[in-house]
Coordinates of C-alpha atoms and ligand atoms in Angstrom, one line a residue:
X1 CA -34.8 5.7 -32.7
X2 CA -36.7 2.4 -33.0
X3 CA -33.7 -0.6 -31.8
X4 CA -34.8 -1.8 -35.7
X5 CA -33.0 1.3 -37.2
X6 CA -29.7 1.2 -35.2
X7 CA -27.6 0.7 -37.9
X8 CA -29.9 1.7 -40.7
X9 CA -30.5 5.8 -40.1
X10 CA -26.4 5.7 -38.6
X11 CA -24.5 8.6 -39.7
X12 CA -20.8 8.8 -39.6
X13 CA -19.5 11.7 -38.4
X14 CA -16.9 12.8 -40.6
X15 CA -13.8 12.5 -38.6
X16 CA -14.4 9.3 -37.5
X17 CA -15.5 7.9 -41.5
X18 CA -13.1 5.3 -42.5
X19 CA -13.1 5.8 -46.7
X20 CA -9.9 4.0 -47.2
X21 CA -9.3 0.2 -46.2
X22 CA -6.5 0.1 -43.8
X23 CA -4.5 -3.2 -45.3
X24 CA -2.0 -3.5 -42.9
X25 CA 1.5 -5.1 -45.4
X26 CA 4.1 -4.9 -42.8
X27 CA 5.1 -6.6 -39.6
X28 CA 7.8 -6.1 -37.1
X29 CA 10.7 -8.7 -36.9
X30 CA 13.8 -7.9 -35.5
X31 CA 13.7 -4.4 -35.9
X32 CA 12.4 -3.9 -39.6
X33 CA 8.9 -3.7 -40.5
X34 CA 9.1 -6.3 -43.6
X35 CA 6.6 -6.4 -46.3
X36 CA 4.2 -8.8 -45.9
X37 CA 3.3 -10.5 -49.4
X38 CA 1.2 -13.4 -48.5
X39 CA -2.6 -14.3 -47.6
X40 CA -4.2 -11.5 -45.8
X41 CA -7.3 -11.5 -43.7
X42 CA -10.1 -9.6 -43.5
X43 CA -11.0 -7.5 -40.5
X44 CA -14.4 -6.9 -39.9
X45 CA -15.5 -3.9 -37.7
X46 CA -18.6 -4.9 -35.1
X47 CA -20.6 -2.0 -37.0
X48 CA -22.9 -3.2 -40.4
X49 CA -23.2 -0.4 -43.0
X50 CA -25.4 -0.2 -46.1
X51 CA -23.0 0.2 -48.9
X52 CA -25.3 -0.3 -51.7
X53 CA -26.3 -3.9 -50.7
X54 CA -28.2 -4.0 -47.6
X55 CA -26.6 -3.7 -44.6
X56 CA -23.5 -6.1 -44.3
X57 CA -20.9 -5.9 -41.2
X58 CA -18.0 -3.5 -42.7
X59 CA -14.9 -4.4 -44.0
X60 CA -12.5 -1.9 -42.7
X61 CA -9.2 -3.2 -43.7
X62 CA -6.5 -6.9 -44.2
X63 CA -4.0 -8.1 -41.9
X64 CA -1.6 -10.6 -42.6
X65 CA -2.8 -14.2 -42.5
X66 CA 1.0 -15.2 -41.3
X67 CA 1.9 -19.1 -40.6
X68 CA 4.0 -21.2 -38.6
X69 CA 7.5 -20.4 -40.2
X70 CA 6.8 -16.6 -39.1
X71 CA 6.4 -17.0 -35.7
X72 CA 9.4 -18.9 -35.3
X73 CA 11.0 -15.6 -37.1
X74 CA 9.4 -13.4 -34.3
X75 CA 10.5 -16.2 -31.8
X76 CA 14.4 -16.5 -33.2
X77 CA 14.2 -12.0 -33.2
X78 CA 13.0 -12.3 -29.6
X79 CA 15.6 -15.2 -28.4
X80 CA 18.6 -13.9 -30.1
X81 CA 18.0 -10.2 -28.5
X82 CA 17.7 -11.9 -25.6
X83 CA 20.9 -14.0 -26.4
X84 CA 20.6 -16.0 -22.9
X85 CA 20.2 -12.4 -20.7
X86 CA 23.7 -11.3 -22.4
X87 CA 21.6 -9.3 -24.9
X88 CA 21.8 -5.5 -25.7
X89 CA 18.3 -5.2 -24.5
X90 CA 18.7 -7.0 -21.0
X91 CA 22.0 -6.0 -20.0
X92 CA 21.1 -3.0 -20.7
X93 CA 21.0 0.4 -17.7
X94 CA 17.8 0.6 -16.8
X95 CA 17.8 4.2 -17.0
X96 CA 18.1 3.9 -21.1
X97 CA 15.9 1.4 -21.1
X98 CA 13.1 3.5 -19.5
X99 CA 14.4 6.3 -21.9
X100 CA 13.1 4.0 -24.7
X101 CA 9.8 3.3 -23.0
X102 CA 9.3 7.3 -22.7
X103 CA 10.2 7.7 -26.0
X104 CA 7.7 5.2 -27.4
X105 CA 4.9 7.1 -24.9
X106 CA 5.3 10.2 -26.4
X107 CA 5.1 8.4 -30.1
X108 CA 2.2 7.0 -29.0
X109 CA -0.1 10.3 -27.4
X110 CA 0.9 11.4 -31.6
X111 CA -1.6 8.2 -32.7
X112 CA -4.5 9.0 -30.1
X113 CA -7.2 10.1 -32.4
X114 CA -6.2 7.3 -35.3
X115 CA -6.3 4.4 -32.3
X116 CA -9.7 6.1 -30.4
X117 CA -11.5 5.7 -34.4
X118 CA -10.4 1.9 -35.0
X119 CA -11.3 0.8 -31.0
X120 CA -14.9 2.5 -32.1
X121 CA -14.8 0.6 -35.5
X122 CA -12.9 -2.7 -34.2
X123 CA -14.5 -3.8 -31.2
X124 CA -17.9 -0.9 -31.0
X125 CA -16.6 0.7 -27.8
X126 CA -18.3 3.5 -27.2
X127 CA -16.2 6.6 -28.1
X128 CA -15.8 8.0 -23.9
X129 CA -14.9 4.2 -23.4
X130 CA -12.2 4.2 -26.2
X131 CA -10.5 7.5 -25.2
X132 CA -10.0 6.6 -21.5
X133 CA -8.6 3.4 -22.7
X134 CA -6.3 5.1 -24.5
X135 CA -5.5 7.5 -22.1
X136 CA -5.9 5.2 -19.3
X137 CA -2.9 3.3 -21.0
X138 CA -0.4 6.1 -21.7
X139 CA -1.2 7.1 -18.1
X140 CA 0.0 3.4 -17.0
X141 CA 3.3 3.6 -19.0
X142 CA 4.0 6.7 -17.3
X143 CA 2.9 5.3 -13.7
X144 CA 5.0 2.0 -14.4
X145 CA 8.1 4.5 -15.4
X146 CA 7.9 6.5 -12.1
X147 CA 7.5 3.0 -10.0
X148 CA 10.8 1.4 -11.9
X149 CA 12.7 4.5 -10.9
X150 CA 11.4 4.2 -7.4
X151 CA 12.3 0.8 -6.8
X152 CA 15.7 1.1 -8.6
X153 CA 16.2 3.8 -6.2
X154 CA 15.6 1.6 -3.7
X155 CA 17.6 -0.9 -4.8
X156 CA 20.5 1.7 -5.8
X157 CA 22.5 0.6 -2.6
X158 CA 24.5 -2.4 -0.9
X159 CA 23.1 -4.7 1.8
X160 CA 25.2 -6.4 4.8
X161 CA 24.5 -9.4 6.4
X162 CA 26.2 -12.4 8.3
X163 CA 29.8 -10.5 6.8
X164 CA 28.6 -10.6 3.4
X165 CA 27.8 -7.9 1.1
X166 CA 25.0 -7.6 -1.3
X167 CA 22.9 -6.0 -4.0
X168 CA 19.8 -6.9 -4.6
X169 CA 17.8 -5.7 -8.1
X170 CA 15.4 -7.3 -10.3
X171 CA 16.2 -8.9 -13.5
X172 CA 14.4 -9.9 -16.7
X173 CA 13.2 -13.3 -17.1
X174 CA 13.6 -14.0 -20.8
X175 CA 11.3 -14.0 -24.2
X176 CA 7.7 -13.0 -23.1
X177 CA 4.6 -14.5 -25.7
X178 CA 2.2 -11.8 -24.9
X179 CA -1.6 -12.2 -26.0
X180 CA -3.9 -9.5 -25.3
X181 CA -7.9 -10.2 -25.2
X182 CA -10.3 -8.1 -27.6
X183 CA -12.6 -6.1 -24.7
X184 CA -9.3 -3.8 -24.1
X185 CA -7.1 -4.7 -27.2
X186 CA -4.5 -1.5 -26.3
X187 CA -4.8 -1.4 -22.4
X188 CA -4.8 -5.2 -21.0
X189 CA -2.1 -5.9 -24.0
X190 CA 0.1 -3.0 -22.7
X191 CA -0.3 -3.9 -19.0
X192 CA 1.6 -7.2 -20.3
X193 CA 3.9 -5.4 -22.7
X194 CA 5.1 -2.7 -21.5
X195 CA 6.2 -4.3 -17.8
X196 CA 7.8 -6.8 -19.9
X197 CA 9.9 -4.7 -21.8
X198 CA 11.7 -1.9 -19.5
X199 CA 11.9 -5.1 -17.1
X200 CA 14.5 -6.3 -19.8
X201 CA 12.7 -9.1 -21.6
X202 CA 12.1 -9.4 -25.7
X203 CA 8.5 -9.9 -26.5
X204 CA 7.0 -12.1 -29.0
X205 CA 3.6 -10.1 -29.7
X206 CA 0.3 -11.0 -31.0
X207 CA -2.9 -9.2 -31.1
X208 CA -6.1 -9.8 -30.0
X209 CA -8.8 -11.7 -32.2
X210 CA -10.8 -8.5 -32.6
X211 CA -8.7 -4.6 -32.1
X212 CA -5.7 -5.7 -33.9
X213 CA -6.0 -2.7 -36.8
X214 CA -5.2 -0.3 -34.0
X215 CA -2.0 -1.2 -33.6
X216 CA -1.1 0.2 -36.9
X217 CA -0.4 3.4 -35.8
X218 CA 2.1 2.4 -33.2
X219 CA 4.3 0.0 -35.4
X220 CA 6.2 2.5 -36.7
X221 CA 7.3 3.7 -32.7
X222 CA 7.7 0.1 -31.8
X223 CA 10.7 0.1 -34.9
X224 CA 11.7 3.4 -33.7
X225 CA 12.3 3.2 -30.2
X226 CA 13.4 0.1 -29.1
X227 CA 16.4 -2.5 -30.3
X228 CA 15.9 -5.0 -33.0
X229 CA 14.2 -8.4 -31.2
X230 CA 13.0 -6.6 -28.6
X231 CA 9.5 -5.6 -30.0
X232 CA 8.0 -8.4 -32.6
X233 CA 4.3 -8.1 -33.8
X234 CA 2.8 -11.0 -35.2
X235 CA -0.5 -11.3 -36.8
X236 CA -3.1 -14.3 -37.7
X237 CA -4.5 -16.7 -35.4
X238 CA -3.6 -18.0 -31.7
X239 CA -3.3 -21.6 -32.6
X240 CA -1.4 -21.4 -36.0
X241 CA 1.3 -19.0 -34.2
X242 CA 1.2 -19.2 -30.5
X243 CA 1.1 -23.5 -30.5
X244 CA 4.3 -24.1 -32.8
X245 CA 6.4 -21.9 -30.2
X246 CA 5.7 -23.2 -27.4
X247 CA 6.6 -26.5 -28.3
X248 CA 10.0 -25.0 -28.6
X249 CA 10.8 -24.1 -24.7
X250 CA 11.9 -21.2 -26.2
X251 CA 9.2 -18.8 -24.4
X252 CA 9.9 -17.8 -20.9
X253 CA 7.0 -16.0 -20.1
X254 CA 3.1 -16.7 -21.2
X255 CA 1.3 -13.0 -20.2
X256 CA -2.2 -14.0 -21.9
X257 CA -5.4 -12.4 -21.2
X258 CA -7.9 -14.8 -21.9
X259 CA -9.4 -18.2 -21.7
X260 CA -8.1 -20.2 -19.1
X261 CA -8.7 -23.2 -21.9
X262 CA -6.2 -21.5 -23.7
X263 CA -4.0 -21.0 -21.4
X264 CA -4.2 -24.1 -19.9
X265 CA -3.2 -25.5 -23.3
X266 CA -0.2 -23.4 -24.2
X267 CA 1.2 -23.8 -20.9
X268 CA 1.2 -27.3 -21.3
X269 CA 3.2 -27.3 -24.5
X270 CA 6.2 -26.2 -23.3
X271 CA 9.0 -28.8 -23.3
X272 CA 10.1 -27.7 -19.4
X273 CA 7.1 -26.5 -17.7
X274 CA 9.5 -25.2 -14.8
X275 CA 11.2 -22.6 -16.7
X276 CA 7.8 -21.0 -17.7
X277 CA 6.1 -18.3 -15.7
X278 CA 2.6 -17.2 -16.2
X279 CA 1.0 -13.9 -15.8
X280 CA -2.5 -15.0 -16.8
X281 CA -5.9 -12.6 -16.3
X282 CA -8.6 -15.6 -17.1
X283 CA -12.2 -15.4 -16.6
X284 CA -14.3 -14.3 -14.0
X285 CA -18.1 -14.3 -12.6
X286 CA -18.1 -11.9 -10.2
X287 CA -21.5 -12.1 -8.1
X288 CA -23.2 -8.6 -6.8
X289 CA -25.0 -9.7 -2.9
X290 CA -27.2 -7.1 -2.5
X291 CA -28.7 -7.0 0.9
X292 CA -31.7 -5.9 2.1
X293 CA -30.2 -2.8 4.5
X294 CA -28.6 -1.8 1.6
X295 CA -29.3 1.8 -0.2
X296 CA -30.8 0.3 -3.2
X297 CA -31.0 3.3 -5.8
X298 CA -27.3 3.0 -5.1
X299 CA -27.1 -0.5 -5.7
X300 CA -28.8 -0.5 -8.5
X301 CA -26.9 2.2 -9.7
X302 CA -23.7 0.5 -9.8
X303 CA -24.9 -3.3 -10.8
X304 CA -25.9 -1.3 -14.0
X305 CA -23.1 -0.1 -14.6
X306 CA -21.2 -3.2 -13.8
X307 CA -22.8 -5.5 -15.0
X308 CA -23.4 -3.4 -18.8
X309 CA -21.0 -1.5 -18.9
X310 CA -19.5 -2.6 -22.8
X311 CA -22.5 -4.8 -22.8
X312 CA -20.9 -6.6 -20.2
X313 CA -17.8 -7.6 -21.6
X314 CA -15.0 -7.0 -19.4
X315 CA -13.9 -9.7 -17.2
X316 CA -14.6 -8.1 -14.2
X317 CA -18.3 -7.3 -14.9
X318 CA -20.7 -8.6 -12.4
X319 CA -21.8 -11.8 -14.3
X320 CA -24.5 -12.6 -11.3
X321 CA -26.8 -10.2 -9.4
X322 CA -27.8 -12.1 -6.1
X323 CA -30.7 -9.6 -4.6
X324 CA -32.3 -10.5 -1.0
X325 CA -35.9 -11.7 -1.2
X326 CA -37.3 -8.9 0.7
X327 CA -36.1 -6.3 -1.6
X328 CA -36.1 -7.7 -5.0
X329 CA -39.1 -6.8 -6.7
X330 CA -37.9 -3.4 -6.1
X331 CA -34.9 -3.8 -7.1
X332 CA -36.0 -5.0 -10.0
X333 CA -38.6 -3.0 -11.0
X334 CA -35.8 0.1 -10.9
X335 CA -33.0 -2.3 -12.6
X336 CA -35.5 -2.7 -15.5
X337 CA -36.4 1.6 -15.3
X338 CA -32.5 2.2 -15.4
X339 CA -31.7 0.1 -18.0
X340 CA -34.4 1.5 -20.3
X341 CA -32.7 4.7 -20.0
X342 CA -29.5 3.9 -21.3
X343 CA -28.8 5.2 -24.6
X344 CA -28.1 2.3 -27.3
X345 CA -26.6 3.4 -30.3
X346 CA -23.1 3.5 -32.7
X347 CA -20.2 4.1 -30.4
X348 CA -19.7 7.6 -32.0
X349 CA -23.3 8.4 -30.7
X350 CA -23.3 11.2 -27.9
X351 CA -23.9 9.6 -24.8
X352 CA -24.5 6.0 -26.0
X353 CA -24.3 2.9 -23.6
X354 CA -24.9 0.0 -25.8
X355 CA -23.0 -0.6 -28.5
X356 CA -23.0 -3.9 -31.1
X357 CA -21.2 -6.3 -30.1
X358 CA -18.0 -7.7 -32.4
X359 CA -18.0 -11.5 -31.5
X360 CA -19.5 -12.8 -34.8
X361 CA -21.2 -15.9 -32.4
X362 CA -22.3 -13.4 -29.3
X363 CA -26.0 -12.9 -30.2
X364 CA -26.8 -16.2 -31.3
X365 CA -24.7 -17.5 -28.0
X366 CA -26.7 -15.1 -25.7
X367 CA -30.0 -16.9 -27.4
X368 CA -29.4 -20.0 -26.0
X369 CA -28.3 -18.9 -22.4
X370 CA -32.3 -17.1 -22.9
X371 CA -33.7 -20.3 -24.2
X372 CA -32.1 -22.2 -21.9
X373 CA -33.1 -20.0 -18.6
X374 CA -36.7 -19.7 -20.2
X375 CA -36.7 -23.3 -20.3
X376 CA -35.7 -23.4 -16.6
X377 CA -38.1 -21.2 -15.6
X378 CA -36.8 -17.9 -15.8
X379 CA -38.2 -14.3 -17.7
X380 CA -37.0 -11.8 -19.7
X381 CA -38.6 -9.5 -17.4
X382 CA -36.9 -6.1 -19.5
X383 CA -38.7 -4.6 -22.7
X384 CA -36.8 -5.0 -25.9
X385 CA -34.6 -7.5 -23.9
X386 CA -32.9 -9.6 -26.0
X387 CA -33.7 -7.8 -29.2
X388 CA -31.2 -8.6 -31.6
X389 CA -30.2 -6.6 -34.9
X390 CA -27.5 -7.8 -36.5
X391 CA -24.5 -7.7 -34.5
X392 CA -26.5 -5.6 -32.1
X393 CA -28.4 -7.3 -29.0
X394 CA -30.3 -5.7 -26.1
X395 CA -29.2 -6.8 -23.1
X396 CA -32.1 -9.1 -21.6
X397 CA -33.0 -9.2 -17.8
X398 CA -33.8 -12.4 -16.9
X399 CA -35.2 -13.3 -13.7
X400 CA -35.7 -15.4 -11.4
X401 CA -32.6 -17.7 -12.4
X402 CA -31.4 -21.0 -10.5
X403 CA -28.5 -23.2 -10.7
X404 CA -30.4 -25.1 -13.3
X405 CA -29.4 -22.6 -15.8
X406 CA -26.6 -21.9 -17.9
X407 CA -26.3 -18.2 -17.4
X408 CA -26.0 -18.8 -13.5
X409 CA -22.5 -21.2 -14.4
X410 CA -20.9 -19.2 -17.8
X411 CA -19.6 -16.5 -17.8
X412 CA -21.6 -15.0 -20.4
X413 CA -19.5 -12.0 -21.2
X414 CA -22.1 -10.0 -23.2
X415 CA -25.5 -8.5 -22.5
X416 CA -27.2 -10.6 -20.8
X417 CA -27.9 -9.9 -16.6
X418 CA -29.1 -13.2 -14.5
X419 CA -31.0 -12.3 -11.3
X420 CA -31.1 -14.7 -8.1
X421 CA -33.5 -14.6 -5.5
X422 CA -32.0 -15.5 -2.1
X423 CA -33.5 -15.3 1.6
X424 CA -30.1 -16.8 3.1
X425 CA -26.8 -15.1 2.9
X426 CA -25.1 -18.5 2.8
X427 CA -26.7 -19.3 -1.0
X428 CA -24.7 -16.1 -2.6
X429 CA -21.5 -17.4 -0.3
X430 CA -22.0 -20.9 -1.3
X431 CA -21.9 -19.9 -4.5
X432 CA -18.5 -17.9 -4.5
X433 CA -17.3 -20.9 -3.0
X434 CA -18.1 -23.9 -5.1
X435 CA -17.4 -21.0 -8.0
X436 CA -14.5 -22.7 -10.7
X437 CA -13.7 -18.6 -10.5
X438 CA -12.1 -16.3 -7.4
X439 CA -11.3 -13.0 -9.0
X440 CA -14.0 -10.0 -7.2
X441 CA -17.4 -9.5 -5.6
X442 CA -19.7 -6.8 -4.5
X443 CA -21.9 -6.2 -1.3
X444 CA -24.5 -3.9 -1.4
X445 CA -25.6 -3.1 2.3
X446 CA -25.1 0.1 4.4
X447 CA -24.9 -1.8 8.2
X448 CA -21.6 -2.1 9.2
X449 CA -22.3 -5.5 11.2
X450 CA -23.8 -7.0 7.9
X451 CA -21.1 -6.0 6.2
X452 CA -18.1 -6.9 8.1
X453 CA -18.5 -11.3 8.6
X454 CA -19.0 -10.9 4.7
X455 CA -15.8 -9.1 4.4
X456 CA -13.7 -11.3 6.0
X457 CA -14.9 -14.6 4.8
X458 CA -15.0 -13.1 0.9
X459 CA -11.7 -11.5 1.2
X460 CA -10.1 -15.6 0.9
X461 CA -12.1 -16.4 -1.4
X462 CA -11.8 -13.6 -4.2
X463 CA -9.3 -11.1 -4.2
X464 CA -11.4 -7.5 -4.2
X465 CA -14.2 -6.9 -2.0
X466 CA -15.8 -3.8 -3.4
X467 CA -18.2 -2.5 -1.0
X468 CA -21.5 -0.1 -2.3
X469 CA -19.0 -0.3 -5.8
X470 CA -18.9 -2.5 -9.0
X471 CA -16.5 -4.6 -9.2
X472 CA -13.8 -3.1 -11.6
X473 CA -10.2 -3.2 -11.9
X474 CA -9.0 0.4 -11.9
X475 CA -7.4 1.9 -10.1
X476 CA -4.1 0.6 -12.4
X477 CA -1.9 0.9 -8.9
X478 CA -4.2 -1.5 -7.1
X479 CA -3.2 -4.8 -7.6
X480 CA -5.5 -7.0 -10.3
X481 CA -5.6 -10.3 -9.4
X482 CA -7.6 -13.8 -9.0
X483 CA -8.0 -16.6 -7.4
X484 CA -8.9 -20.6 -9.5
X485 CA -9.5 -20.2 -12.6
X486 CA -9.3 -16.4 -12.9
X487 CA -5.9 -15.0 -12.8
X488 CA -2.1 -16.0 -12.4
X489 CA -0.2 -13.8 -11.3
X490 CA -0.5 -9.8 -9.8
X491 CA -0.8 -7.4 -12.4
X492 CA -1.2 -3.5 -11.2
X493 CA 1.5 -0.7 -12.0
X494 CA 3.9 -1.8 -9.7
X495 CA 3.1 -5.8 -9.4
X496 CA 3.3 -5.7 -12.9
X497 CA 7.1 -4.6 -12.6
X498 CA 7.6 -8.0 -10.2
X499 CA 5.5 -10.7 -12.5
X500 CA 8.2 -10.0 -15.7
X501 CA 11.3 -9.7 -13.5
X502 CA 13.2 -11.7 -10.6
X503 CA 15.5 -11.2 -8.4
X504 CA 18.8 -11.2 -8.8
X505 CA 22.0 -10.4 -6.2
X506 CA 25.5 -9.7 -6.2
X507 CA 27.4 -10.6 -3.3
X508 CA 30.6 -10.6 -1.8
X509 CA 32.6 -11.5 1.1
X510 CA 33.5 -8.7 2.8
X511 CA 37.2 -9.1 2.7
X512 CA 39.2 -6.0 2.7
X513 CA 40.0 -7.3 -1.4
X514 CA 36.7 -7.8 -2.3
X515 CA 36.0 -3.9 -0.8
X516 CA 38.5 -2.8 -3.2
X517 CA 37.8 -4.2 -6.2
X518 CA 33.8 -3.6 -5.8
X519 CA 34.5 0.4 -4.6
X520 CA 36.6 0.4 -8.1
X521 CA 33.6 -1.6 -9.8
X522 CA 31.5 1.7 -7.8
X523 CA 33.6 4.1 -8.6
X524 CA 34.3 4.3 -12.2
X525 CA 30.4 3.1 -12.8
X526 CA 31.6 0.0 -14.6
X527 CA 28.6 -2.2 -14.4
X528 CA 24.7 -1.4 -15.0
X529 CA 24.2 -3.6 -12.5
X530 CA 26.4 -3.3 -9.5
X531 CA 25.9 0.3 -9.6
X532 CA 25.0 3.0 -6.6
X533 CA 23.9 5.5 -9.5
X534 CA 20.1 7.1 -8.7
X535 CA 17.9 7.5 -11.4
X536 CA 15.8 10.5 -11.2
Ligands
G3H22 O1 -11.7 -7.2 -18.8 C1 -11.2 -7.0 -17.7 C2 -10.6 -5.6 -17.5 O2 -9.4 -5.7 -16.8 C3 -11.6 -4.8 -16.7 O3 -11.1 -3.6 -16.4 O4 -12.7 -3.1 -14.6 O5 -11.3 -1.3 -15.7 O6 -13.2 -2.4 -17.0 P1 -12.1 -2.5 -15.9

């Protein structure tokens, strides 16, 4: 199939046909899903169909276009469940509270093939993509349950020092605003949410620009499962809903996976910027330095697939592909080969790689990084590359690019792969260093004594060295984090469990009193808190 006719020929398999607009009319405050009777949106899917008038980008459903006076609604829900930590919700045993959090997981597996078909429409992931996100996610809640257990095990007992008595857990921290980024609208936003809430804190949600229809299916287990306040869902846009509430000082948390302008931004609304945590995941341009001892099917393997994998948007794609002198023409004459291989397509398609793209602005945006690298001196050096159809573009090779360029500063998140030339190690390292970004790198060589100065200098300046690997985030139990401008904060399974919580102690003199009064507290299990009780 000619790129031309990607959308054109495109047939809809049946199962995954959406015939019936999903208008999404209710939202979750405090623990009812109200009828929303105001503006609505429309929500676009990334795909273009011909329904009788050429082909226009699909409408697949509404959302609610909701304003300021709403998110205050969703803000009051969250701060009154809260009530100050003296809430339902956070005084709460943490053994029901993980009861709830299982409860919502198995509501959840029930809305698997509903979500997988709106990630494909939403945001064109391809359909393997969209199912191990899913899974991928429901695997994390379970993971995050089994660590909480763990570490309340561990915690599940009394410390003594210096005469005094102790016990040591982690509390909640408060109402959470979590923002989740479109490129993984379920997973990143339940990496925030879920750690947020069986830590103990009320959420204030709101989706993603692009993936927010696949949250439908789950609204009804959000009601069901957990207290009124604790869960709010919020829809319409960042500035209208996020800005007005965190003027208040009411937010406690900012988990947003974005734009570090955005976050930069919200954080600095808040009234007292010392009661505000931040778990932030923020951009990235992770460099590949491929070396010349380096096993270079391998390598180009593997800067494929990081660097287009979802047409590159995923904040830890590889964003730069440094390749030694010696080597590159080679490396770039199989890059090109590999490329050309990959299936493009709709994401329903077996096999397919390339997928359009749902950023309205993305194509015309990857133009000018191409104009402006052509202009600089640099090639499209891939055929097809840079092809656009409609929302589709084919990812464009460009070579050789300098600091001159665009493409070799932004991160372009999208299909577009800048190659560098280098005969000195030092450029590639220079360039992690004066980089505004810290979050991962890869090396590409298969000499231990190359490898290992490289290693030790990169490991302070990013915080994943992947060796022979793209740079990626998985697995969910290693810890996710950045340096700069890419990340606040450690998110992973259990990290995750620390960035929404605190600690928090109980202690005592040890006076032979005090021992009486806290073995009766023990005893007759009178507190969720000071309590010896395992869960299992
Ligand atoms: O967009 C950033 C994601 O966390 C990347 O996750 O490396 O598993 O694709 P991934």
């Amino acid at each position: 199939m000619s790129i031309k006719n990607i959308f054109k020929n495109a047939i809809i398999p049946e199962k995954f046909n959406i015939k019936e607009l999903y208008n999404q009319e209710t939202y979750l405050i405090n623990g009812v899903l109200r009828k929303w009777t105001g503006e609505t949106s429309k929500v676009y899917s990334s795909i273009f169909t011909d329904e009788g008038n050429g082909l226009e980008r699909k409408v697949i459903g509404t959302i609610p276009n909701m304003q300021e006076q709403n998110a205050f609604e969703a803000l009051d829900a969250a701060y009154a469940a809260y009530d100050y930590g003296r809430g339902e919700w956070p005084t709460m045993k943490v053994e029901d509270r993980i009861n709830c959090v299982e409860n919502f997981a198995k509501m959840m597996v029930e809305t698997r093939d509903e979500v997988v078909k709106l990630l494909m429409w939403e945001i064109g992931k391809d359909y393997a993509s969209s199912c191990k996100e899913f899974d991928r996610t429901v695997e994390y809640i379970y993971d995050t349950i089994e660590d909480l257990k763990k570490s309340d095990r561990e915690d599940s007992n009394l410390k003594k020092h210096s005469g005094i008595y102790a016990q040591i857990r982690r509390g909640p921290l408060g109402v959470v605003l979590c923002m989740g980024p479109y490129n993984y609208p379920l997973n990143e936003t339940f990496c925030l949410l879920i750690p947020a809430l069986i830590m103990g804190n009320t959420t204030v949600f709101k989706p993603a620009k692009y993936g927010v229809l696949l949250l439908s299916p789950l609204l009804d287990a959000f009601q069901k499962c957990f207290p009124k306040g604790v869960v709010n869902l919020i829809y319409g846009r960042g500035r209208v809903l996020a800005t007005p509430i965190m003027k208040t000082g009411k937010v406690d948390v900012l988990a947003l996976i974005g734009n570090s302008k955005s976050a930069n931004a919200l954080q600095h609304l808040h009234p007292k910027q010392n009661r505000l945590r931040l778990v932030l995941g923020l951009e990235a341009k992770n460099p590949a330095i491929v070396l010349p001892d380096c096993d270079l099917d391998l390598a180009v393997q593997e800067c494929l697939l990081g660097s287009l994998s979802y047409n590159g948007q995923r904040c830890t794609a590889l964003k730069v592909l440094f390749v030694h002198q010696d080597i590159i023409e080679e490396f770039n004459k199989k890059y090109v080969k590999a490329l050309s291989q990959l299936k493009y397509g709709l994401p329903w398609e077996e096999g397919v790689k390339l997928t359009p793209l749902p950023e309205a602005g993305k194509p015309a945006y990857i133009h000018e990084l191409i104009d402006d690298a052509v202009a600089n001196g640099a090639k499209v050096i891939n055929e097809n590359g840079g092809e656009v159809v409609e929302s589709f573009v084919f990812p464009a090779v460009m070579y050789p690019v300098n600091e001159k360029m665009r493409v070799y500063h932004e991160e372009q998140f999208g299909p577009i792969v800048p190659i560098v030339a280098f005969d000195d190690v030092s450029s590639p390292l220079d360039y992690v260093s004066e980089s505004n970004y810290g979050q991962q790198v890869s090396l590409f060589s298969e000499s231990a004594n190359t490898l290992a100065p490289l290693i030790d200098m990169l490991v302070n300046q990013v915080c994943r060295v992947n060796i022979n690997s793209q740079c990626q985030r998985g697995p969910d139990v290693f810890p996710f984090v950045g340096r700069k401008d890419s990340a606040v904060s450690t998110l992973s399974v259990h990290d995750a469990i620390r960035s929404f919580s605190i600690r928090t102690l109980v202690a005592f003199k040890g006076t032979d009193s005090n021992k009486e009064v806290l073995n009766d507290l023990l005893d007759n299990k009178q507190s969720n808190f000071v309590s010896t009780h395992y869960i299992l």
